[in-house]
Tab-separated table of C-alpha atoms in Angstrom:
chain	number	residue	atom	x	y	z
A	1	MET	CA	-15.135	-31.454	-16.460
A	2	ASP	CA	-16.702	-31.205	-12.985
A	3	GLU	CA	-17.901	-27.979	-11.273
A	4	ASP	CA	-14.809	-27.551	-9.148
A	5	GLU	CA	-12.485	-27.857	-12.052
A	6	ARG	CA	-14.486	-25.328	-13.991
A	7	ARG	CA	-14.384	-22.955	-11.010
A	8	ARG	CA	-10.598	-23.369	-10.678
A	9	GLN	CA	-10.043	-22.608	-14.379
A	10	GLN	CA	-12.356	-19.546	-14.218
A	11	LEU	CA	-10.374	-18.202	-11.195
A	12	ALA	CA	-7.106	-18.794	-12.935
A	13	VAL	CA	-8.409	-16.776	-15.987
A	14	MET	CA	-9.514	-13.953	-13.625
A	15	THR	CA	-6.201	-13.951	-11.790
A	16	ALA	CA	-4.372	-13.685	-15.090
A	17	ALA	CA	-6.421	-10.603	-16.039
A	18	PHE	CA	-6.068	-9.149	-12.462
A	19	THR	CA	-2.315	-9.462	-12.632
A	20	SER	CA	-1.507	-8.804	-16.327
A	21	HIS	CA	-3.350	-5.392	-16.220
A	22	VAL	CA	-1.898	-4.575	-12.848
A	23	PRO	CA	1.801	-5.330	-12.706
A	24	HIS	CA	2.193	-4.626	-8.952
A	25	ASN	CA	-0.472	-7.261	-8.275
A	26	ALA	CA	1.711	-9.694	-10.239
A	27	ALA	CA	4.797	-8.551	-8.343
A	28	LEU	CA	2.991	-9.284	-5.040
A	29	GLY	CA	1.817	-12.654	-6.333
A	30	LEU	CA	-1.928	-11.927	-5.699
A	31	GLN	CA	-4.391	-14.778	-6.625
A	32	PHE	CA	-8.135	-14.889	-6.546
A	33	GLU	CA	-9.546	-17.509	-4.142
A	34	ARG	CA	-13.039	-16.364	-4.997
A	35	ALA	CA	-14.260	-13.645	-7.379
A	36	ASP	CA	-17.871	-12.761	-7.329
A	37	PRO	CA	-19.421	-9.353	-8.222
A	38	GLY	CA	-18.788	-7.037	-5.233
A	39	ASP	CA	-17.311	-9.896	-3.143
A	40	VAL	CA	-13.808	-11.270	-3.588
A	41	GLU	CA	-11.136	-13.221	-1.742
A	42	VAL	CA	-7.541	-12.586	-2.655
A	43	ARG	CA	-4.538	-14.653	-1.410
A	44	MET	CA	-0.928	-13.494	-1.117
A	45	ALA	CA	1.920	-15.808	-0.123
A	46	TRP	CA	4.509	-14.651	2.476
A	47	ARG	CA	7.790	-13.748	0.822
A	48	PRO	CA	11.021	-12.422	2.381
A	49	GLU	CA	11.187	-9.466	-0.026
A	50	LEU	CA	7.853	-8.180	1.238
A	51	VAL	CA	9.006	-7.957	4.878
A	52	GLY	CA	8.952	-4.616	6.755
A	53	ASN	CA	10.844	-5.644	9.899
A	54	PRO	CA	13.753	-7.912	9.247
A	55	ASP	CA	13.976	-8.887	12.901
A	56	SER	CA	10.422	-10.225	13.147
A	57	GLY	CA	9.761	-11.188	9.526
A	58	VAL	CA	6.460	-9.233	9.749
A	59	LEU	CA	5.289	-8.005	6.281
A	60	HIS	CA	5.469	-4.263	5.773
A	61	GLY	CA	2.252	-2.346	6.383
A	62	GLY	CA	2.336	-1.153	2.771
A	63	VAL	CA	2.050	-4.691	1.540
A	64	LEU	CA	-1.144	-5.070	3.457
A	65	THR	CA	-2.374	-1.735	2.092
A	66	SER	CA	-1.527	-2.892	-1.441
A	67	LEU	CA	-3.440	-6.171	-0.858
A	68	ALA	CA	-6.454	-4.304	0.577
A	69	ASP	CA	-6.455	-1.660	-2.214
A	70	ALA	CA	-6.254	-4.419	-4.899
A	71	SER	CA	-8.853	-6.556	-3.372
A	72	CYS	CA	-11.318	-3.777	-2.815
A	73	GLY	CA	-10.689	-2.495	-6.266
A	74	ALA	CA	-11.418	-5.978	-7.691
A	75	ALA	CA	-14.648	-6.221	-5.738
A	76	VAL	CA	-15.853	-2.920	-7.215
A	77	PHE	CA	-14.593	-3.668	-10.743
A	78	LEU	CA	-16.501	-6.985	-10.903
A	79	ALA	CA	-19.712	-5.263	-9.588
A	80	VAL	CA	-19.828	-2.597	-12.242
A	81	VAL	CA	-21.471	-3.741	-15.471
A	82	PRO	CA	-20.389	-2.891	-18.098
A	83	PRO	CA	-16.782	-2.606	-16.791
A	84	ARG	CA	-15.648	0.985	-16.027
A	85	PRO	CA	-12.368	2.457	-15.035
A	86	ILE	CA	-12.139	3.022	-11.249
A	87	ALA	CA	-9.770	4.787	-8.922
A	88	THR	CA	-9.266	4.740	-5.162
A	89	LEU	CA	-10.431	7.934	-3.503
A	90	ASP	CA	-9.389	7.018	0.046
A	91	LEU	CA	-8.425	3.994	2.052
A	92	ARG	CA	-8.183	3.483	5.802
A	93	ILE	CA	-6.455	0.424	7.280
A	94	GLU	CA	-6.182	-0.625	10.826
A	95	HIS	CA	-3.481	-3.133	11.846
A	96	LEU	CA	-5.088	-5.247	14.578
A	97	ARG	CA	-2.270	-7.728	15.142
A	98	GLN	CA	1.051	-8.591	13.382
A	99	PRO	CA	0.743	-11.112	10.632
A	100	ARG	CA	2.831	-14.204	11.369
A	101	ARG	CA	6.130	-14.823	9.569
A	102	GLY	CA	5.721	-17.369	6.761
A	103	HIS	CA	1.882	-17.232	6.725
A	104	ALA	CA	-0.069	-16.385	3.582
A	105	LEU	CA	-2.576	-13.533	3.882
A	106	THR	CA	-6.173	-13.744	2.590
A	107	CYS	CA	-8.134	-10.539	2.012
A	108	HIS	CA	-11.933	-10.689	1.932
A	109	ALA	CA	-13.414	-7.497	0.288
A	110	VAL	CA	-17.145	-6.714	0.110
A	111	CYS	CA	-18.714	-3.816	-1.796
A	112	GLU	CA	-21.261	-2.356	0.640
A	113	ARG	CA	-22.829	0.122	-1.815
A	114	ILE	CA	-22.382	1.306	-5.348
A	115	THR	CA	-23.885	4.572	-6.727
A	116	GLN	CA	-23.456	5.913	-10.209
A	117	HIS	CA	-20.069	7.473	-9.354
A	118	ILE	CA	-18.935	6.119	-5.987
A	119	ALA	CA	-18.406	2.664	-4.471
A	120	PHE	CA	-17.921	1.841	-0.828
A	121	VAL	CA	-15.987	-1.265	0.265
A	122	ARG	CA	-15.013	-3.039	3.453
A	123	ALA	CA	-12.121	-5.529	3.742
A	124	THR	CA	-10.730	-7.966	6.235
A	125	ILE	CA	-7.269	-9.523	6.176
A	126	HIS	CA	-6.337	-12.737	8.058
A	127	ASP	CA	-3.254	-14.949	8.070
A	128	GLY	CA	-4.966	-18.327	8.324
A	129	ASP	CA	-7.638	-17.908	10.975
A	130	PRO	CA	-10.675	-15.909	9.495
A	131	ASP	CA	-11.872	-15.201	13.024
A	132	ALA	CA	-8.603	-13.433	13.970
A	133	ALA	CA	-8.249	-10.524	11.486
A	134	VAL	CA	-4.766	-8.991	11.183
A	135	ALA	CA	-6.158	-5.888	9.564
A	136	LEU	CA	-9.422	-4.136	8.713
A	137	ALA	CA	-9.731	-1.758	5.818
A	138	SER	CA	-12.463	0.510	4.366
A	139	ALA	CA	-12.146	2.327	1.086
A	140	SER	CA	-14.162	4.418	-1.387
A	141	PHE	CA	-13.706	4.396	-5.159
A	142	MET	CA	-14.633	6.716	-7.999
A	143	ILE	CA	-16.307	5.031	-10.947
A	144	PHE	CA	-15.541	6.794	-14.283
A	145	HIS	CA	-18.073	7.047	-17.124
A	146	GLY	CA	-17.642	7.841	-20.736
A	147	LEU	CA	-14.310	8.468	-22.306
A	148	ARG	CA	-12.783	10.267	-19.319
A	149	GLU	CA	-10.212	8.072	-17.523
A	150	PRO	CA	-8.696	8.877	-14.130
A	151	GLY	CA	-5.459	10.864	-14.185
A	152	PRO	CA	-3.470	12.248	-17.095
A	153	ALA	CA	-4.415	11.680	-20.652
A	154	PRO	CA	-2.676	8.599	-22.080
A	155	GLU	CA	0.345	9.492	-24.109
A	156	VAL	CA	0.175	8.808	-27.828
A	157	SER	CA	2.937	6.492	-28.962
A	158	PRO	CA	4.827	7.645	-32.055
B	1	MET	CA	17.926	-4.311	12.554
B	2	SER	CA	17.460	-3.742	16.322
B	3	GLU	CA	21.193	-4.499	17.039
B	4	GLY	CA	22.963	-1.126	16.913
B	5	LEU	CA	20.052	0.487	15.240
B	6	ARG	CA	20.398	3.600	17.448
B	7	ALA	CA	24.035	3.981	16.422
B	8	ARG	CA	23.278	3.483	12.737
B	9	ILE	CA	20.466	6.062	12.916
B	10	THR	CA	22.889	8.557	14.548
B	11	ALA	CA	25.413	7.878	11.727
B	12	ALA	CA	22.816	8.186	9.056
B	13	LYS	CA	21.724	11.535	10.579
B	14	GLN	CA	25.258	12.846	10.494
B	15	ARG	CA	25.690	11.732	6.882
B	16	GLY	CA	22.207	12.925	5.926
B	17	GLU	CA	21.890	9.655	4.041
B	18	PHE	CA	19.272	7.012	5.020
B	19	THR	CA	19.540	4.709	1.989
B	20	ALA	CA	21.511	2.013	3.763
B	21	LEU	CA	19.137	2.034	6.687
B	22	ALA	CA	16.135	1.855	4.358
B	23	ALA	CA	17.757	-0.991	2.465
B	24	GLU	CA	17.560	-3.131	5.650
B	25	ILE	CA	13.795	-3.105	5.133
B	26	PRO	CA	13.158	-5.639	2.275
B	27	TYR	CA	9.955	-4.089	1.018
B	28	ALA	CA	11.606	-0.731	0.747
B	29	GLY	CA	14.264	-2.334	-1.473
B	30	PHE	CA	11.599	-4.141	-3.489
B	31	LEU	CA	9.893	-0.738	-4.283
B	32	GLY	CA	13.237	1.019	-4.822
B	33	VAL	CA	12.511	3.473	-1.960
B	34	SER	CA	15.441	5.545	-0.664
B	35	LEU	CA	15.633	8.385	1.832
B	36	ARG	CA	17.822	11.442	2.042
B	37	LEU	CA	18.054	14.734	3.966
B	38	ASP	CA	17.325	17.775	1.669
B	39	GLY	CA	18.572	20.556	3.980
B	40	ASP	CA	16.483	19.932	7.053
B	41	VAL	CA	13.741	17.872	5.301
B	42	LEU	CA	13.748	14.089	5.116
B	43	VAL	CA	12.633	13.172	1.546
B	44	GLY	CA	11.565	9.714	0.564
B	45	GLU	CA	12.091	8.852	-3.070
B	46	MET	CA	10.557	6.092	-5.175
B	47	PRO	CA	11.968	5.857	-8.745
B	48	PHE	CA	9.623	4.625	-11.496
B	49	LEU	CA	9.709	0.802	-11.726
B	50	PRO	CA	7.527	-1.111	-14.173
B	51	ARG	CA	6.474	-3.520	-11.411
B	52	ASN	CA	5.091	-0.617	-9.313
B	53	VAL	CA	2.374	0.066	-11.927
B	54	GLY	CA	-1.273	-0.411	-10.896
B	55	ASN	CA	-3.002	0.458	-14.182
B	56	ALA	CA	-1.117	-0.661	-17.238
B	57	ALA	CA	-3.465	1.162	-19.604
B	58	LEU	CA	-2.843	4.740	-18.321
B	59	PRO	CA	-0.167	3.827	-17.048
B	60	ALA	CA	-0.476	4.885	-13.337
B	61	LEU	CA	1.345	3.709	-10.204
B	62	HIS	CA	-0.323	1.205	-7.891
B	63	GLY	CA	-1.999	2.953	-4.864
B	64	GLY	CA	-0.385	0.424	-2.579
B	65	THR	CA	3.182	1.482	-3.695
B	66	ILE	CA	2.385	5.139	-3.064
B	67	ALA	CA	0.917	4.137	0.402
B	68	ALA	CA	4.112	2.219	1.205
B	69	LEU	CA	6.261	5.187	0.219
B	70	LEU	CA	4.189	7.451	2.527
B	71	GLU	CA	4.394	4.904	5.401
B	72	LEU	CA	8.137	4.392	5.039
B	73	THR	CA	8.822	8.146	4.860
B	74	ALA	CA	6.604	8.775	8.033
B	75	ALA	CA	8.396	5.918	9.951
B	76	PHE	CA	11.803	7.397	9.079
B	77	GLU	CA	10.724	10.856	10.008
B	78	LEU	CA	10.052	9.405	13.551
B	79	LEU	CA	13.396	7.595	13.616
B	80	LEU	CA	15.117	10.899	12.644
B	81	ARG	CA	13.290	13.241	15.063
B	82	THR	CA	12.749	10.995	18.111
B	83	GLU	CA	14.823	8.692	20.170
B	84	ALA	CA	12.767	5.687	19.032
B	85	PRO	CA	15.114	2.685	19.468
B	86	VAL	CA	13.209	0.340	17.182
B	87	LEU	CA	11.139	0.664	14.033
B	88	PRO	CA	7.782	2.159	14.993
B	89	LYS	CA	4.796	-0.066	14.450
B	90	THR	CA	1.834	1.177	12.386
B	91	ILE	CA	-1.495	1.291	14.223
B	92	SER	CA	-3.691	2.698	11.501
B	93	SER	CA	-3.386	4.767	8.334
B	94	THR	CA	-5.768	6.860	6.285
B	95	PHE	CA	-4.726	7.445	2.780
B	96	GLU	CA	-6.192	10.050	0.303
B	97	TYR	CA	-5.498	9.702	-3.309
B	98	LEU	CA	-5.524	13.198	-4.929
B	99	ARG	CA	-4.050	12.628	-8.407
B	100	SER	CA	-3.087	9.767	-10.548
B	101	GLY	CA	0.527	8.624	-9.996
B	102	LYS	CA	2.363	9.067	-13.331
B	103	PRO	CA	5.153	6.663	-14.332
B	104	GLN	CA	7.865	8.838	-12.981
B	105	THR	CA	9.859	9.392	-9.705
B	106	THR	CA	7.590	10.080	-6.653
B	107	PHE	CA	8.743	11.986	-3.523
B	108	ALA	CA	7.333	12.156	-0.002
B	109	ALA	CA	7.869	14.187	3.121
B	110	ALA	CA	6.344	13.826	6.508
B	111	GLU	CA	5.495	16.034	9.546
B	112	ILE	CA	5.084	14.683	13.058
B	113	VAL	CA	1.778	16.064	14.372
B	114	ARG	CA	2.439	15.038	17.921
B	115	ALA	CA	5.246	12.811	19.333
B	116	GLY	CA	3.678	11.345	22.491
B	117	ARG	CA	5.311	8.749	24.786
B	118	ARG	CA	3.481	5.838	23.217
B	119	VAL	CA	1.714	7.090	20.098
B	120	ALA	CA	2.640	9.546	17.365
B	121	PRO	CA	0.339	10.692	14.530
B	122	VAL	CA	2.322	11.670	11.467
B	123	ARG	CA	1.036	13.537	8.416
B	124	VAL	CA	2.822	12.771	5.122
B	125	HIS	CA	2.221	13.671	1.482
B	126	ALA	CA	3.634	12.527	-1.850
B	127	TRP	CA	4.239	14.502	-5.032
B	128	GLN	CA	5.889	14.194	-8.379
B	129	GLU	CA	7.169	17.170	-10.413
B	130	ASP	CA	5.609	19.860	-8.203
B	131	ARG	CA	5.511	19.678	-4.418
B	132	ALA	CA	2.542	22.115	-4.345
B	133	ARG	CA	0.584	19.496	-6.328
B	134	PRO	CA	0.384	16.390	-4.036
B	135	ILE	CA	-0.679	13.107	-5.614
B	136	ALA	CA	-1.515	11.519	-2.242
B	137	ALA	CA	-1.593	12.340	1.492
B	138	ALA	CA	-1.945	10.240	4.629
B	139	THR	CA	-2.283	10.453	8.380
B	140	ILE	CA	-0.567	7.512	10.101
B	141	HIS	CA	-0.592	6.601	13.755
B	142	PHE	CA	2.475	4.859	15.061
B	143	LEU	CA	3.115	2.927	18.245
B	144	LEU	CA	6.512	3.974	19.582
B	145	GLY	CA	9.113	1.793	21.331
B	146	ALA	CA	6.950	-1.327	21.412
B	147	ARG	CA	8.639	-4.613	21.001
């Protein structure tokens, strides 16, 4: 098995984990193009059900926010060893230009700094030309330690 | 959607029912988001759907679905309160996540900070069982009337 094939298989395994634990990532069809600690590229194909303006076929802003949130989260998650639960604290997104109808989006997210409890991430989204970003995002994440998980206590099944 | 949009907004305002209008936006339908007038307040509503989950272990809603509910509610608030003839375009959004989104119905309501001629900042927040305990908030800047 050559190096490229090994890499493809590894990305497929990581995409499976990324989508099986996060149903909405699966619903959006997110796939890793690259997945390094603190630095990931995630691809999302254009689909008609993700459109925000039926006249122009432009994807809804919320789709880009989901892509940015998921990509930034993945960059943080892969950078924290051993793995810890994380949660988005805040996320800002700027829509520089409208993504073109029918074009897949790629989000490149880079973790700029990780402290014990907080991670800072920047992300760029493009629709085919990496030099013409359609959106820029920045986000910060909480990193949880010990048994405490973000949000409500999990319900105990009967 | 542009064809006769103004007339359909007027009709929706009279009925206090924005679900049909929201259904013209594919991603709103994908998320299950609907909008209705509760007295004077436009309320966005997103029922729990398994595919909107972002953390299967907790489970908790995906932050992106909550962001989309906030953005849709803010955009429809502008359609309701202004004479915007087309869907406003989002310039930038800042989202704050305040509590984990439980696997249940999520609501949102918006407030126009200032409706300028070209740009309108809108504040919007989302809650679940208690409106006084928001799970997320956002400030979103929209470009008005741009084609």
